[in-house]
Coordinates of C-alpha atoms in Angstrom, one line a residue:
M1 CA -27.0 -29.6 -5.1
M2 CA -23.9 -31.8 -4.4
N3 CA -22.5 -30.8 -7.8
D4 CA -22.8 -27.1 -6.8
F5 CA -21.0 -27.8 -3.5
Y6 CA -18.0 -29.4 -5.3
I7 CA -17.8 -26.7 -8.0
L8 CA -18.1 -23.7 -5.6
L9 CA -15.6 -25.2 -3.2
K10 CA -13.4 -26.8 -6.0
Q11 CA -10.2 -24.8 -5.4
E12 CA -10.2 -25.5 -1.6
L13 CA -11.0 -29.1 -2.2
V14 CA -8.1 -29.5 -4.7
I15 CA -5.6 -28.1 -2.3
T16 CA -6.9 -30.3 0.5
V17 CA -6.5 -33.3 -1.7
L18 CA -3.0 -32.2 -2.5
I19 CA -2.1 -32.0 1.1
F20 CA -3.4 -35.5 1.8
I21 CA -1.5 -36.8 -1.3
L22 CA 1.7 -35.3 0.2
L23 CA 0.9 -36.8 3.5
F24 CA 0.4 -40.3 2.0
I25 CA 3.7 -40.0 0.1
K26 CA 5.4 -39.0 3.4
V27 CA 3.9 -41.9 5.3
G28 CA 4.2 -44.5 2.5
S29 CA 7.6 -43.9 0.9
K30 CA 11.0 -43.1 2.3
E31 CA 13.0 -44.0 -0.8
K32 CA 12.3 -41.1 -3.2
S33 CA 14.9 -38.5 -3.8
N34 CA 14.2 -34.8 -3.4
E35 CA 14.5 -34.3 -7.1
S36 CA 11.8 -36.9 -7.8
L37 CA 9.6 -35.4 -5.1
L38 CA 9.9 -31.9 -6.4
S39 CA 9.0 -33.0 -9.9
I40 CA 5.9 -34.7 -8.6
I41 CA 4.9 -31.7 -6.5
N42 CA 5.4 -29.2 -9.3
I43 CA 3.2 -31.4 -11.5
L44 CA 0.5 -31.5 -8.8
L45 CA 0.7 -27.7 -8.4
L46 CA 0.3 -27.3 -12.2
V47 CA -2.8 -29.5 -12.0
N48 CA -4.0 -27.3 -9.1
V49 CA -3.7 -24.2 -11.3
I50 CA -5.5 -25.8 -14.3
A51 CA -8.3 -27.4 -12.1
G52 CA -8.9 -24.0 -10.4
C53 CA -9.7 -22.4 -13.8
L54 CA -12.4 -25.0 -14.8
F55 CA -16.1 -25.0 -14.1
S56 CA -16.6 -21.7 -12.3
R57 CA -19.9 -20.7 -10.9
D58 CA -21.3 -17.9 -8.7
G59 CA -22.8 -18.9 -5.4
S60 CA -22.5 -19.3 -1.7
L61 CA -22.3 -22.1 0.9
F62 CA -22.8 -22.5 4.7
S63 CA -25.5 -19.7 5.0
K64 CA -23.4 -17.3 2.9
M65 CA -20.4 -17.7 5.1
F66 CA -18.5 -18.8 2.0
V67 CA -19.1 -17.0 -1.3
T68 CA -17.5 -17.2 -4.7
N69 CA -17.8 -15.7 -8.1
D70 CA -15.6 -15.3 -11.2
L71 CA -13.6 -12.5 -9.7
I72 CA -12.8 -14.5 -6.6
V73 CA -11.8 -17.5 -8.7
L74 CA -9.5 -15.3 -10.7
Q75 CA -7.9 -14.0 -7.5
K76 CA -7.3 -17.5 -6.3
T77 CA -5.9 -18.6 -9.7
I78 CA -3.4 -15.8 -9.5
L79 CA -2.3 -17.0 -6.1
N80 CA -2.1 -20.6 -7.3
F81 CA 0.0 -19.6 -10.3
G82 CA 2.3 -17.5 -8.1
T83 CA 2.7 -20.5 -5.7
L84 CA 3.7 -22.7 -8.6
L85 CA 6.3 -20.2 -9.8
I86 CA 7.8 -19.9 -6.2
S87 CA 8.0 -23.7 -6.0
M88 CA 9.9 -23.8 -9.3
L89 CA 12.2 -21.1 -8.2
A90 CA 12.8 -22.8 -4.8
Y91 CA 14.2 -25.9 -6.5
P92 CA 17.9 -25.2 -5.8
W93 CA 17.2 -24.6 -2.1
L94 CA 14.7 -27.5 -1.6
K95 CA 16.6 -30.2 -3.5
N96 CA 19.0 -30.5 -0.5
H97 CA 16.5 -29.9 2.3
K98 CA 15.5 -32.8 4.7
H99 CA 11.9 -31.9 5.0
V100 CA 10.5 -31.1 1.5
L101 CA 7.1 -32.7 2.0
E102 CA 6.6 -31.0 5.3
F103 CA 7.4 -27.7 3.7
Y104 CA 4.8 -28.1 1.0
M105 CA 2.1 -29.4 3.4
L106 CA 2.6 -26.2 5.4
L107 CA 2.8 -24.0 2.3
L108 CA -0.5 -25.4 0.9
S109 CA -2.2 -25.1 4.3
T110 CA -1.4 -21.3 4.3
L111 CA -2.8 -21.1 0.8
L112 CA -5.9 -22.9 1.9
G113 CA -6.4 -20.4 4.7
M114 CA -6.0 -17.5 2.3
F115 CA -8.6 -19.0 0.0
F116 CA -11.2 -19.2 2.8
M117 CA -10.3 -15.6 3.7
I118 CA -10.9 -14.4 0.2
S119 CA -14.2 -16.3 -0.1
A120 CA -15.4 -15.1 3.3
G121 CA -18.9 -13.5 3.4
N122 CA -18.8 -13.5 7.2
L123 CA -16.2 -12.2 9.6
L124 CA -16.1 -15.6 11.5
M125 CA -15.1 -17.3 8.2
F126 CA -12.6 -14.6 7.6
Y127 CA -11.0 -15.0 11.0
L128 CA -10.8 -18.8 10.7
G129 CA -9.1 -18.4 7.3
L130 CA -6.8 -15.9 8.8
E131 CA -5.6 -18.2 11.5
L132 CA -5.3 -21.1 9.1
S133 CA -3.1 -19.0 6.9
T134 CA -0.9 -17.5 9.6
I135 CA 0.2 -20.4 11.8
P136 CA 1.8 -22.6 9.1
L137 CA 3.4 -19.5 7.6
A138 CA 5.3 -18.9 10.8
A139 CA 6.5 -22.5 10.7
I140 CA 7.9 -22.2 7.1
V141 CA 9.6 -18.9 8.0
N142 CA 11.7 -21.1 10.4
F143 CA 12.5 -23.6 7.7
D144 CA 16.2 -22.8 7.5
L145 CA 16.6 -25.0 10.6
N146 CA 20.3 -24.2 11.2
R147 CA 20.0 -20.4 10.9
R148 CA 19.4 -18.4 14.0
Q149 CA 18.0 -15.5 11.9
S150 CA 15.3 -17.8 10.6
S151 CA 14.1 -18.7 14.1
E152 CA 14.2 -15.0 15.0
G153 CA 12.2 -14.2 11.9
A154 CA 9.6 -16.8 12.9
M155 CA 9.3 -15.5 16.4
K156 CA 8.8 -11.9 15.2
L157 CA 6.2 -13.0 12.7
I158 CA 4.3 -14.9 15.5
I159 CA 4.4 -11.9 17.8
S160 CA 3.3 -9.4 15.1
S161 CA 0.6 -11.9 13.9
A162 CA -0.7 -12.5 17.4
F163 CA -0.9 -8.7 18.0
S164 CA -2.7 -8.0 14.6
S165 CA -5.0 -11.0 15.2
A166 CA -5.9 -9.6 18.6
L167 CA -6.7 -6.2 17.1
L168 CA -8.8 -7.8 14.4
L169 CA -10.7 -10.0 16.9
F170 CA -11.3 -7.0 19.2
G171 CA -12.7 -5.0 16.2
I172 CA -14.8 -7.9 15.1
S173 CA -16.2 -8.3 18.6
L174 CA -17.2 -4.6 18.8
L175 CA -18.7 -4.7 15.4
Y176 CA -20.8 -7.7 16.3
G177 CA -21.8 -6.1 19.6
T178 CA -23.1 -3.0 17.8
T179 CA -24.7 -4.6 14.7
G180 CA -25.7 -8.1 16.0
S181 CA -24.3 -9.8 12.9
L182 CA -21.0 -11.1 11.5
D183 CA -22.4 -11.2 7.9
Y184 CA -20.7 -8.7 5.6
F185 CA -23.8 -7.4 4.0
A186 CA -25.9 -7.4 7.2
I187 CA -23.2 -5.4 8.9
A188 CA -23.1 -2.9 6.0
Q189 CA -26.9 -2.3 6.3
K190 CA -26.7 -1.8 10.1
L191 CA -23.8 0.6 10.3
N192 CA -25.0 3.9 11.8
G193 CA -21.8 5.9 12.2
S194 CA -21.5 5.5 15.9
V195 CA -18.2 6.2 17.7
L196 CA -18.0 2.6 18.8
Q197 CA -18.4 1.3 15.2
L198 CA -15.8 3.8 14.0
F199 CA -13.4 2.6 16.7
S200 CA -14.0 -1.0 15.6
F201 CA -13.2 0.0 12.0
I202 CA -9.9 1.6 13.2
L203 CA -9.0 -1.7 14.9
L204 CA -9.7 -3.7 11.8
L205 CA -7.7 -1.2 9.7
A206 CA -4.8 -1.6 12.1
G207 CA -5.0 -5.4 11.9
F208 CA -4.9 -5.3 8.1
G209 CA -2.1 -2.7 8.3
F210 CA 0.1 -5.3 10.1
K211 CA -0.7 -7.9 7.5
I212 CA 0.1 -5.9 4.4
S213 CA 2.8 -3.7 6.0
I214 CA 1.2 -0.3 6.0
V215 CA 3.3 2.3 7.9
P216 CA 3.4 2.5 10.9
F217 CA 2.5 -1.2 11.2
H218 CA 5.4 -2.4 9.1
L219 CA 8.1 -2.8 11.7
W220 CA 8.2 -6.6 11.5
T221 CA 8.6 -6.8 7.7
A222 CA 12.3 -6.2 7.1
D223 CA 13.5 -8.5 9.9
V224 CA 11.2 -11.4 8.9
Y225 CA 12.0 -11.0 5.2
E226 CA 15.8 -11.1 6.0
G227 CA 15.5 -14.1 8.4
S228 CA 13.3 -16.2 6.2
P229 CA 14.6 -18.6 3.5
G230 CA 14.5 -16.8 0.1
A231 CA 11.6 -18.8 -1.3
V232 CA 9.5 -18.1 1.9
T233 CA 10.4 -14.4 1.7
A234 CA 9.1 -14.4 -1.9
Y235 CA 5.9 -16.1 -0.7
L236 CA 5.4 -13.5 2.0
S237 CA 6.0 -10.6 -0.3
V238 CA 3.7 -11.6 -3.1
I239 CA 1.2 -14.4 -2.2
S240 CA 0.5 -13.5 1.3
K241 CA 0.4 -9.8 0.5
A242 CA -1.8 -10.2 -2.5
A243 CA -4.3 -12.3 -0.5
F244 CA -4.6 -9.7 2.2
V245 CA -4.9 -6.8 -0.3
F246 CA -7.8 -8.7 -2.1
V247 CA -9.6 -9.2 1.3
F248 CA -8.8 -5.7 2.5
T249 CA -10.3 -4.2 -0.7
A250 CA -13.4 -6.4 -0.5
V251 CA -14.0 -5.5 3.2
L252 CA -13.6 -1.8 2.6
Y253 CA -15.9 -1.8 -0.4
N254 CA -18.5 -4.2 0.8
V255 CA -18.7 -3.7 4.6
F256 CA -17.5 -0.2 5.2
K257 CA -18.6 1.7 2.1
L258 CA -20.8 3.9 4.5
Y259 CA -17.5 5.1 6.0
Y260 CA -15.9 6.0 2.7
A261 CA -15.2 9.6 3.7
S262 CA -13.5 8.5 6.9
W263 CA -11.4 5.7 5.5
Y264 CA -10.5 7.7 2.5
N265 CA -8.8 10.3 4.7
M266 CA -7.1 7.6 6.7
L267 CA -5.8 5.9 3.5
Y268 CA -4.7 9.3 2.2
V269 CA -2.4 9.8 5.1
L270 CA -1.3 6.2 5.4
S271 CA -0.5 5.9 1.7
I272 CA 1.8 9.0 1.8
L273 CA 3.6 7.7 5.0
T274 CA 3.9 4.2 3.5
M275 CA 5.4 5.4 0.2
L276 CA 7.8 7.8 1.9
V277 CA 9.0 5.5 4.7
G278 CA 9.4 2.5 2.3
N279 CA 11.4 4.6 -0.2
L280 CA 13.6 6.3 2.3
F281 CA 14.5 3.2 4.1
A282 CA 15.0 1.2 0.9
I283 CA 17.7 3.7 -0.1
R284 CA 19.7 2.8 3.1
Q285 CA 19.7 -1.0 2.7
N286 CA 22.6 -3.1 1.6
N287 CA 21.0 -6.6 2.2
L288 CA 18.9 -7.4 -0.9
K289 CA 16.1 -9.1 1.1
R290 CA 15.8 -6.0 3.4
F291 CA 16.0 -3.8 0.2
L292 CA 13.1 -5.8 -1.3
A293 CA 11.2 -5.6 2.0
F294 CA 11.2 -1.8 2.1
S295 CA 10.6 -1.7 -1.6
S296 CA 7.4 -3.9 -1.1
I297 CA 6.3 -1.5 1.7
A298 CA 6.6 1.4 -0.7
Q299 CA 4.6 -0.6 -3.3
V300 CA 1.8 -1.0 -0.7
G301 CA 1.6 2.8 -0.6
F302 CA 0.8 2.9 -4.3
I303 CA -1.8 0.2 -3.9
L304 CA -3.5 2.3 -1.2
V305 CA -3.7 5.2 -3.7
G306 CA -5.6 2.9 -6.1
I307 CA -7.9 1.5 -3.4
S308 CA -8.8 5.0 -2.3
G309 CA -10.6 5.5 -5.6
M310 CA -13.4 3.0 -4.6
S311 CA -14.6 2.3 -8.1
Q312 CA -14.7 -0.5 -10.6
V313 CA -11.5 0.9 -12.1
A314 CA -9.9 0.9 -8.6
T315 CA -10.8 -2.8 -8.0
T316 CA -9.4 -3.6 -11.5
S317 CA -6.2 -1.6 -11.1
V318 CA -5.5 -3.3 -7.7
I319 CA -5.9 -6.9 -9.1
Y320 CA -4.1 -6.0 -12.3
F321 CA -1.2 -4.5 -10.3
M322 CA -0.9 -7.5 -8.0
L323 CA -0.7 -9.8 -11.1
I324 CA 2.2 -7.7 -12.4
Y325 CA 3.8 -7.5 -9.0
I326 CA 3.9 -11.3 -8.7
F327 CA 5.8 -11.6 -12.0
S328 CA 8.1 -8.6 -11.2
N329 CA 8.9 -9.4 -7.6
L330 CA 9.3 -13.2 -8.2
G331 CA 11.7 -12.4 -11.0
A332 CA 13.9 -10.4 -8.6
F333 CA 13.6 -13.0 -5.8
A334 CA 14.5 -15.7 -8.3
V335 CA 17.9 -14.3 -8.7
V336 CA 18.4 -13.6 -5.0
V337 CA 17.3 -17.2 -4.1
L338 CA 19.7 -18.7 -6.7
V339 CA 22.7 -16.6 -5.7
S340 CA 22.0 -17.1 -2.0
A341 CA 21.7 -20.8 -2.4
A342 CA 24.9 -21.1 -4.4
T343 CA 27.1 -18.6 -2.6
G344 CA 25.3 -17.4 0.6
K345 CA 25.8 -13.8 -0.6
E346 CA 22.8 -11.4 -0.2
N347 CA 24.3 -7.9 -0.1
I348 CA 24.0 -5.4 -3.0
S349 CA 27.8 -4.8 -2.7
D350 CA 28.3 -8.5 -3.6
Y351 CA 26.5 -7.9 -6.9
K352 CA 29.2 -5.5 -8.2
A353 CA 30.3 -6.7 -11.7
F354 CA 27.7 -9.5 -11.4
Y355 CA 27.1 -9.1 -15.2
S356 CA 30.7 -10.3 -16.0
N357 CA 29.9 -13.9 -15.1
N358 CA 26.1 -14.1 -14.9
K359 CA 24.5 -12.4 -17.9
L360 CA 21.1 -14.0 -17.9
L361 CA 20.6 -13.5 -14.1
S362 CA 21.7 -9.9 -14.5
W363 CA 19.1 -9.2 -17.1
V364 CA 16.4 -11.0 -15.2
L365 CA 17.1 -8.9 -12.1
T366 CA 17.4 -5.7 -14.0
I367 CA 14.1 -6.1 -15.9
S368 CA 12.4 -7.1 -12.7
L369 CA 13.7 -4.0 -10.9
F370 CA 12.7 -1.8 -13.8
S371 CA 9.2 -3.1 -13.5
L372 CA 9.1 -2.6 -9.8
A373 CA 10.3 1.0 -10.4
G374 CA 7.6 1.5 -13.0
I375 CA 9.9 2.2 -15.9
P376 CA 8.3 1.9 -19.4
P377 CA 7.8 -0.3 -21.3
T378 CA 7.7 -2.9 -18.5
A379 CA 4.4 -4.0 -17.1
G380 CA 5.1 -2.3 -13.8
F381 CA 4.7 1.1 -15.6
F382 CA 1.2 0.1 -16.7
G383 CA 0.3 -1.3 -13.2
K384 CA 1.3 2.0 -11.5
F385 CA -0.3 4.1 -14.2
F386 CA -3.7 2.4 -13.7
L387 CA -3.4 2.7 -9.8
L388 CA -2.8 6.4 -10.1
M389 CA -5.6 6.8 -12.7
A390 CA -7.9 5.0 -10.2
G391 CA -6.8 7.4 -7.5
A392 CA -7.3 10.4 -9.8
G393 CA -10.8 9.2 -10.7
K394 CA -12.1 10.6 -7.4
G395 CA -10.2 13.9 -7.8
N396 CA -7.3 12.9 -5.6
Y397 CA -4.8 14.9 -7.6
V398 CA -2.5 16.0 -4.7
L399 CA -2.2 12.4 -3.6
V400 CA -1.5 11.3 -7.2
G401 CA 1.1 14.0 -7.5
I402 CA 2.8 12.8 -4.3
A403 CA 2.7 9.2 -5.5
A404 CA 4.3 10.3 -8.8
G405 CA 7.1 12.1 -6.9
N406 CA 7.7 8.9 -4.9
I407 CA 8.0 6.9 -8.2
V408 CA 10.9 9.2 -9.1
I409 CA 12.5 8.7 -5.7
S410 CA 12.3 4.9 -6.1
F411 CA 14.2 5.2 -9.4
Y412 CA 17.3 6.1 -7.4
Y413 CA 17.5 2.9 -5.3
Y414 CA 16.4 0.5 -8.0
L415 CA 19.0 2.0 -10.4
K416 CA 21.7 1.7 -7.6
V417 CA 21.4 -2.1 -7.8
V418 CA 21.5 -2.0 -11.6
K419 CA 24.6 0.2 -11.5
A420 CA 26.3 -2.3 -9.2
I421 CA 25.5 -5.1 -11.6
F422 CA 26.7 -3.5 -14.8
M423 CA 29.1 -0.6 -13.9
D424 CA 30.8 -1.1 -10.6
A425 CA 34.2 -2.8 -10.6
N426 CA 34.9 -5.9 -8.4
D427 CA 38.1 -7.9 -8.2
Q428 CA 36.2 -11.0 -7.1
P429 CA 32.8 -11.0 -8.8
I430 CA 30.3 -13.8 -8.1
E431 CA 31.3 -16.8 -10.1
K432 CA 29.0 -18.2 -12.8
I433 CA 26.0 -19.8 -11.2
A434 CA 24.4 -22.9 -12.6
I435 CA 20.7 -22.5 -13.2
P436 CA 18.5 -25.6 -13.0
A437 CA 16.2 -26.0 -16.0
I438 CA 13.1 -25.7 -13.8
S439 CA 14.3 -22.4 -12.3
R440 CA 15.3 -21.1 -15.7
T441 CA 11.8 -21.8 -17.0
A442 CA 10.2 -20.0 -14.0
M443 CA 12.5 -17.0 -14.6
L444 CA 11.6 -16.8 -18.3
I445 CA 7.9 -16.9 -17.4
C446 CA 8.4 -14.1 -14.9
V447 CA 10.4 -12.0 -17.5
S448 CA 7.8 -12.7 -20.2
G449 CA 5.0 -11.6 -17.9
T450 CA 6.9 -8.5 -16.9
L451 CA 7.5 -7.5 -20.5
L452 CA 4.3 -8.6 -22.2
I453 CA 1.3 -8.1 -19.8
G454 CA 1.2 -4.3 -20.3
F455 CA 0.7 -4.8 -24.0
I456 CA -2.0 -7.5 -23.7
S457 CA -5.0 -5.2 -23.2
W458 CA -7.6 -8.0 -22.9
I459 CA -6.1 -9.0 -19.5
Y460 CA -7.1 -5.6 -18.1
D461 CA -10.4 -5.7 -19.9
H462 CA -11.2 -9.2 -18.6
I463 CA -10.4 -8.2 -15.0
Y464 CA -12.5 -5.0 -15.4
S465 CA -15.5 -7.1 -16.7
L466 CA -15.4 -9.1 -13.5
S467 CA -14.7 -6.3 -11.0
F468 CA -17.1 -4.3 -8.8
G469 CA -17.1 -0.8 -7.6
F470 CA -19.3 2.2 -6.6

């Protein structure tokens, strides 16, 4: 019995142990350099990834408030791996920071909260995980301690998170009042289509909309992304977003499957709005962080198309796309973080003639943007292809057609950056930037993933074998 407890809760326990190890290092040693600390931390994060993959077992704990299976373990492993990559990419920024250990304690606390959210089989466990993931996240957004924009970003994140949490809590309360339960599967059995239950669902949908930046709940995204340190922006855009997409899909499919006709229509409209607004505002941006923020909003629109399919293929396509998105988006952010740390420059206009002095970084950024755009043969093409196929599986051909049109629109603003890098003239291009070995390794992993995942069919097949649908 105790063995089951440790195996089922292993990924949460490992992260908890890591947090305590960092705390002991903080209390017990004041002599270590940041370089030494970062080396130790990255090794610990690698151990976390490997340990998370071992000894999986389906089961539940705490009266089914916490559930796990192979699919959930896979989702958490993807987040663990993404966090390791972000840590490696953040090396140039963190090696001179005064509070490295505090940063990682907060970062791992948010990850721990996300894991409890993903494993929740009960809305109370979900809400506790949500709060645990959100509060430390606001603290690390403010980790550029001397930048006013960083503090503003943290404040905006706190306000938007508080508002979305209130909506979620209100929706959960109404749902409990009408069904008498917080258990996912008990709620699903007691839904009767009443107006009050439909209203509670709308509140939950709005709360999730804030978390994953669905239009019109996206207004915080660009400001928070721009104000955050580059590594934190990358974490917000891939790890946090992936965690909420996984939970959102599970809640829709497991709890609200009776309302499929209703939420399909809502997702239909929201996905079109999200793709259009994300694309149109991305075209206007000059700051690369804001550019990637609106790009990520548009990507959410495509994810909603996949989710609307509500099938095993849809579940597979969403997880597969998030895996690819982590590699693609982190590849782009890797370059932005390096350039920002070395020069403070974050505008697209600063990248004119970037290729003349920084050939490797130029190619990493270009391949990542091609993948985000969905240009073959990058993995992003396969990711979007499977999302659209999942949407088309339920006969959503008009929606799929609109999504395909938005892919074409996105080509314009992604290629605008590529044009600046390779074709635009600049009398004072960015000087050659030194790339630490650990950041170079992370970038090569991102580029390899972006180029190869689409051709490794067993990855999709493996996710499909673990997925669920109706």
